[in-house]
Amino acid sequence: MADTATLMPYDEALERFEPVLGLETHVELGTGSKMFCGCSTTFGAPPNTQVCPVCLALPGSLPVANEKAIESTIRIGLALNCSIATWCRFARKNYFYPDMPKNYQISQYDEPLCTDGYLDVEVDGKIVRVEIERVHLEEDTGKSTHVGGATGRIHGADYSIVDYNRAGIPLVEIVTKPITGTDRLAPEVAKAYVTELREVMRSLGVSDVRMEQGSLRCDVNVSLMPRGSTEWGTRTETKNVNSLRSVERAVRGEIERQAAILAEGGRIVQETRHFHEDTGQTTSGRSKEEAQDYRYFPEPDLLPIAPDPEWVASLKAALPELPSVRRKRLQQEWGVSDLDMAAMHNADAIDLVEATVAAGAPAGDARKWWMGELARRANEAGTALADLPITPGDVAKVTELVASGALNDKLARQVLEGVLAGEGTPDEVVEKRGLRIVSDEGELSAIIDQVLADNADAADKVRGGKIAAVGALVGGVMKASRGKADAGRARELILEKLGVQP
Amino acid sequence: MSLIHKTAAELGRLVAAREASAVEVAQAHLDRIAEVDGEINAFLHVEAESVLAQARAVDERLARGERPGPLAGVPVAHKDVFATADMPTTAGSKILEGWRPPYDATVTRRLREAGLVILGKTNLDEFAMGSSTENSAYGVTHNPWDRSRIPGGSSGGSSAAVSAYEAPLSTGTDTGGSIRQPAAVTGIVGMKPTYGGSSRYGLIAFASSLDTPGPFARNVLDAALLQEAFSGHDPLDSTSIDAPVPPVAEAARQADVAGLRVGVVKEFGGDGYQPGVLARFHEAVELLESLGAKVVEVSCPSFTYALPAYYLIAPSECSSNLARFDAMRYGLRVGDDGTRSAEEVMALTRAAGFGPEVKRRIMLGTYALSSGYYDAYYGQAQKVRTLIMRDFEAAFHQVDVLVSPTTPTTAFPIGERADDPMAMYLADLCTIPSNLAGNAAISVPCGLADEDGLPVGLQIMAPVLGDDRCYRVGAAVEKAYESRWGGPLLAKAPAL
Ligand SMILES: [Zn+2]
């Protein structure tokens, strides 16, 4: 279904409407084995090789809950400032779908493990508190691939194939309360929330949270209410939002689409929508108006979960430093401004800078390269900073070469370019491209003689006391050496040759 | 006495002492099956070669000096609802016709480990839903006492196999009475252990919170030995109890009720009960008293609501448990002609593969769990369940065991209740409370009803993990009756 939606320009949409957001995030836990059986959870194995009677739902098989997954969920809840249930149950969510082997999903319904928390995120220098409604534990489904047809979706496909490797992988669902008052920052708040959540997961070590592999998935709920109104509008739920950037774009796109409909007196349909990476737009999916009745009931095959409060307290005491606390600490250690820190955070550069510092670079230099040249390159290539083919160790090596005088900044940029182009380590690139600064006095002297001969006027001016004119001569030397000369040394030698005291 | 008439304990002793080989014992039972099962239809699957191979393996284990247990070399008939890696497993349903599981149920595995020889798979009501074995997709099973009558259900193949001397032992599952009721109407012993005492792993689920594997035998001790062989904690079943198996065989040998307090459940009796059943039941109570038990009447008012609560909880769970039969990974597939969607194939397969009773229960359960009805049906039924547990708790403060008739009537004629589900459901009136509460309960023979000369069962209920009390009382009753009758009740059955 390729419905082309009319959009209202963002600024106008925000003048007339106030957005309300809700985010449902699914995180696949890195528990090694699946939620209810012993199968491996390794990503990318050949289809249907990580399956057993339990996760294929063969008749007679029974689930056994993964203790580690329960522990991880509780740790996530604690990191998100939630209350942890002292007694709760799994529930069956019943619906038929070919990639769900039992045709019910073991999930949690009205008794989630964790409730009522919050996560503070920073947007535009301001702290926004996102309230968490619940964190619960469930199992993932298999993965269907629809072959044939234009959309890659089930409708219109010739046939479908199912990989059950993913079926039964533990999945934590984190649901926010409705987020209001974000105003025009709604897209940024959504992105900042998912970013922060991802960092919390990483710091806890519970998941590799890779959006592109689906181990972190986000559904974005958006509704609009007219300015001055207090009644929330009908919301839509956008799925298939597979990157942080997409979270932002999906919110923005949905605000623009809904605003256009509402402005013309139209009605928002409560439905699932699919986000399209290429256009930044959403298209209509399954309508939720004929609401699915999931017939939830307590899972009789599993015992209730009753975490011992003392154990929960010990998990809480053992939580690692959380990302926001860590950022405060690093900011102090690195001595950078709030603005610079926020910029690094937004660019997802903090881990990279920290690793570069750990590899021996001064914090200022590490930040300069990641946030300058490398950020520019990433932006040009349209990839995340972390996905550039260069390691923090490489960057540290480059800062070391600059500090030792072996490279200047201009050469350093060429070295980085070489590393990014896959030419090898910084040392190898320097070697292959011959990028070391000209430090041979004889060679430099010869270049200077030539430049002086070619620029006799400028040389005369300098001799006559107009020392400022030396700049043009240094420039000539740099040009002639294709940037490899040490500009400071060249200046000294020029003045010396012209008999002028600096 | 021929091998097929011996007790399981005696067969085990003979094989262990090398006085008979497991192969001889298995062959005798295979011969009996060949001789009578055409008339009984207890078995869905018997493969003589594989049976003899199992028996040979047991003989070899014994020759090597292994002592797998007291039932090594004893044949057992296995209800076709347990997964068996070497035999088809159908749950009595067309939807699983020909399915061979890639794995053994825990009960199956333990039978093998204990050296029992699995003779084959027995008939049952489809997915264990029924009280007559008429709901099987593979034909009805006949009661050896009167082949025009039902052998009980859902484990009717297992009760018929044991009462027809086709096997000394068989397995069953009891969700609402599916072991005790068939045992009662075929004149044998059937035990529903404490829920969680025997593993459900590999048992094709009907109602997860109720399903309980248990034994059938022609005497109380044999049943206890079989229960011991396959019971105990199983890490693959989260609802399995991590506690030692109650000393059931020891209790069966004890066979003594002196000083024991026995409660007669006031709510079971009266209208709807066959007079001949009540007469035998009252005699059994008098017998217990004469053996030194203290008998009192106990009221369990919530038991009256057990049947309706059961018919909400069990269908609710089954509607979800049976959702997996969708033609995607195993079993029947109908309508997959390359033009139909997966959803259509699922629907066509389920329409063709499930029988009417299974469909009825799936629909009942789907309805009971629907939003807007959940609280009134499933929620309310769970409350009743709690009340029933409290009734049991209160009762077991006063008495050691409770007794009642196992079933309100003797075996009814095949076809009589087939079109009347409510009448069919009443067969489980007295057995259902113990499923809802999860406690142990046994049925032992207590004579023949005067009207029809058919067996009557006495139900003995004990607290959770009080399985040994069922056996102790059951064995005492059995001993007294056998001396009164000059042998087991089954000896009065007409020869096949
Ligand atoms: Zn598995």
PDB file of C-alpha atoms in Angstrom, chain B residues 227-324:
ATOM      1  CA  GLN B 227       4.226 -44.585  39.883  1.00  0.00           C
ATOM      2  CA  GLU B 228       7.602 -44.826  41.606  1.00  0.00           C
ATOM      3  CA  ALA B 229       9.241 -45.802  38.343  1.00  0.00           C
ATOM      4  CA  PHE B 230       8.234 -42.667  36.438  1.00  0.00           C
ATOM      5  CA  SER B 231       7.788 -40.051  39.175  1.00  0.00           C
ATOM      6  CA  GLY B 232      10.080 -37.503  40.720  1.00  0.00           C
ATOM      7  CA  HIS B 233      11.361 -34.033  40.037  1.00  0.00           C
ATOM      8  CA  ASP B 234      12.001 -33.084  36.416  1.00  0.00           C
ATOM      9  CA  PRO B 235      13.895 -29.869  35.669  1.00  0.00           C
ATOM     10  CA  LEU B 236      12.219 -29.796  32.241  1.00  0.00           C
ATOM     11  CA  ASP B 237       8.801 -29.257  33.835  1.00  0.00           C
ATOM     12  CA  SER B 238       8.696 -26.047  35.867  1.00  0.00           C
ATOM     13  CA  THR B 239       5.593 -27.220  37.694  1.00  0.00           C
ATOM     14  CA  SER B 240       7.243 -30.453  38.782  1.00  0.00           C
ATOM     15  CA  ILE B 241       7.656 -30.611  42.553  1.00  0.00           C
ATOM     16  CA  ASP B 242      11.229 -30.707  43.809  1.00  0.00           C
ATOM     17  CA  ALA B 243      10.561 -33.154  46.653  1.00  0.00           C
ATOM     18  CA  PRO B 244      11.102 -36.863  47.193  1.00  0.00           C
ATOM     19  CA  VAL B 245       8.449 -39.178  45.757  1.00  0.00           C
ATOM     20  CA  PRO B 246       6.121 -40.189  48.604  1.00  0.00           C
ATOM     21  CA  PRO B 247       6.866 -43.799  49.738  1.00  0.00           C
ATOM     22  CA  VAL B 248       3.972 -45.276  47.784  1.00  0.00           C
ATOM     23  CA  ALA B 249       5.167 -48.866  47.375  1.00  0.00           C
ATOM     24  CA  GLU B 250       5.946 -49.093  51.066  1.00  0.00           C
ATOM     25  CA  ALA B 251       2.457 -47.753  51.839  1.00  0.00           C
ATOM     26  CA  ALA B 252       0.890 -50.288  49.473  1.00  0.00           C
ATOM     27  CA  ARG B 253       2.636 -53.072  51.356  1.00  0.00           C
ATOM     28  CA  GLN B 254       1.540 -51.604  54.689  1.00  0.00           C
ATOM     29  CA  ALA B 255      -2.159 -51.999  53.753  1.00  0.00           C
ATOM     30  CA  ASP B 256      -3.517 -50.991  57.112  1.00  0.00           C
ATOM     31  CA  VAL B 257      -6.038 -48.378  58.191  1.00  0.00           C
ATOM     32  CA  ALA B 258      -6.252 -48.902  61.942  1.00  0.00           C
ATOM     33  CA  GLY B 259      -6.691 -45.543  63.645  1.00  0.00           C
ATOM     34  CA  LEU B 260      -6.866 -43.659  60.344  1.00  0.00           C
ATOM     35  CA  ARG B 261      -9.520 -40.945  60.090  1.00  0.00           C
ATOM     36  CA  VAL B 262     -11.657 -41.325  56.975  1.00  0.00           C
ATOM     37  CA  GLY B 263     -14.029 -38.576  55.794  1.00  0.00           C
ATOM     38  CA  VAL B 264     -17.056 -39.310  53.649  1.00  0.00           C
ATOM     39  CA  VAL B 265     -17.715 -36.364  51.344  1.00  0.00           C
ATOM     40  CA  LYS B 266     -21.279 -35.347  52.092  1.00  0.00           C
ATOM     41  CA  GLU B 267     -21.815 -33.625  48.725  1.00  0.00           C
ATOM     42  CA  PHE B 268     -21.226 -36.780  46.666  1.00  0.00           C
ATOM     43  CA  GLY B 269     -24.257 -39.048  46.572  1.00  0.00           C
ATOM     44  CA  GLY B 270     -27.999 -38.838  46.073  1.00  0.00           C
ATOM     45  CA  ASP B 271     -29.667 -37.731  42.848  1.00  0.00           C
ATOM     46  CA  GLY B 272     -27.896 -38.761  39.675  1.00  0.00           C
ATOM     47  CA  TYR B 273     -26.019 -41.594  41.361  1.00  0.00           C
ATOM     48  CA  GLN B 274     -26.782 -45.149  40.389  1.00  0.00           C
ATOM     49  CA  PRO B 275     -28.196 -47.018  43.434  1.00  0.00           C
ATOM     50  CA  GLY B 276     -25.876 -49.971  42.877  1.00  0.00           C
ATOM     51  CA  VAL B 277     -22.891 -47.634  42.943  1.00  0.00           C
ATOM     52  CA  LEU B 278     -24.022 -46.033  46.191  1.00  0.00           C
ATOM     53  CA  ALA B 279     -24.684 -49.451  47.750  1.00  0.00           C
ATOM     54  CA  ARG B 280     -21.145 -50.644  46.985  1.00  0.00           C
ATOM     55  CA  PHE B 281     -19.732 -47.337  48.206  1.00  0.00           C
ATOM     56  CA  HIS B 282     -21.543 -47.558  51.541  1.00  0.00           C
ATOM     57  CA  GLU B 283     -20.334 -51.125  51.970  1.00  0.00           C
ATOM     58  CA  ALA B 284     -16.789 -49.941  51.356  1.00  0.00           C
ATOM     59  CA  VAL B 285     -17.178 -47.291  54.058  1.00  0.00           C
ATOM     60  CA  GLU B 286     -18.462 -49.964  56.458  1.00  0.00           C
ATOM     61  CA  LEU B 287     -15.527 -52.140  55.496  1.00  0.00           C
ATOM     62  CA  LEU B 288     -13.095 -49.349  56.370  1.00  0.00           C
ATOM     63  CA  GLU B 289     -14.788 -48.917  59.711  1.00  0.00           C
ATOM     64  CA  SER B 290     -14.553 -52.664  60.335  1.00  0.00           C
ATOM     65  CA  LEU B 291     -10.835 -52.475  59.578  1.00  0.00           C
ATOM     66  CA  GLY B 292     -10.364 -49.948  62.361  1.00  0.00           C
ATOM     67  CA  ALA B 293     -10.714 -46.627  60.557  1.00  0.00           C
ATOM     68  CA  LYS B 294     -12.625 -43.784  62.202  1.00  0.00           C
ATOM     69  CA  VAL B 295     -15.263 -42.662  59.724  1.00  0.00           C
ATOM     70  CA  VAL B 296     -16.884 -39.219  59.817  1.00  0.00           C
ATOM     71  CA  GLU B 297     -18.949 -37.231  57.361  1.00  0.00           C
ATOM     72  CA  VAL B 298     -17.203 -34.152  55.999  1.00  0.00           C
ATOM     73  CA  SER B 299     -18.824 -31.310  54.099  1.00  0.00           C
ATOM     74  CA  CYS B 300     -17.007 -29.706  51.189  1.00  0.00           C
ATOM     75  CA  PRO B 301     -19.611 -27.238  49.964  1.00  0.00           C
ATOM     76  CA  SER B 302     -17.534 -25.809  47.096  1.00  0.00           C
ATOM     77  CA  PHE B 303     -17.260 -29.239  45.457  1.00  0.00           C
ATOM     78  CA  THR B 304     -20.710 -28.577  44.021  1.00  0.00           C
ATOM     79  CA  TYR B 305     -19.155 -25.886  41.805  1.00  0.00           C
ATOM     80  CA  ALA B 306     -16.163 -27.963  40.740  1.00  0.00           C
ATOM     81  CA  LEU B 307     -17.690 -29.215  37.501  1.00  0.00           C
ATOM     82  CA  PRO B 308     -18.632 -25.792  36.063  1.00  0.00           C
ATOM     83  CA  ALA B 309     -15.312 -24.315  37.198  1.00  0.00           C
ATOM     84  CA  TYR B 310     -13.478 -27.178  35.521  1.00  0.00           C
ATOM     85  CA  TYR B 311     -15.380 -26.656  32.274  1.00  0.00           C
ATOM     86  CA  LEU B 312     -14.124 -23.076  32.173  1.00  0.00           C
ATOM     87  CA  ILE B 313     -10.520 -23.618  33.246  1.00  0.00           C
ATOM     88  CA  ALA B 314      -9.751 -26.742  31.226  1.00  0.00           C
ATOM     89  CA  PRO B 315     -11.196 -25.418  27.928  1.00  0.00           C
ATOM     90  CA  SER B 316      -9.488 -22.046  28.451  1.00  0.00           C
ATOM     91  CA  GLU B 317      -6.103 -23.682  28.780  1.00  0.00           C
ATOM     92  CA  CYS B 318      -6.808 -26.104  25.946  1.00  0.00           C
ATOM     93  CA  SER B 319      -7.852 -23.307  23.578  1.00  0.00           C
ATOM     94  CA  SER B 320      -4.345 -21.915  23.983  1.00  0.00           C
ATOM     95  CA  ASN B 321      -2.461 -25.230  24.203  1.00  0.00           C
ATOM     96  CA  LEU B 322      -3.951 -26.500  20.968  1.00  0.00           C
ATOM     97  CA  ALA B 323      -3.178 -23.321  19.028  1.00  0.00           C
ATOM     98  CA  ARG B 324       0.180 -24.797  18.018  1.00  0.00           C
TER      99      ARG B 324
END
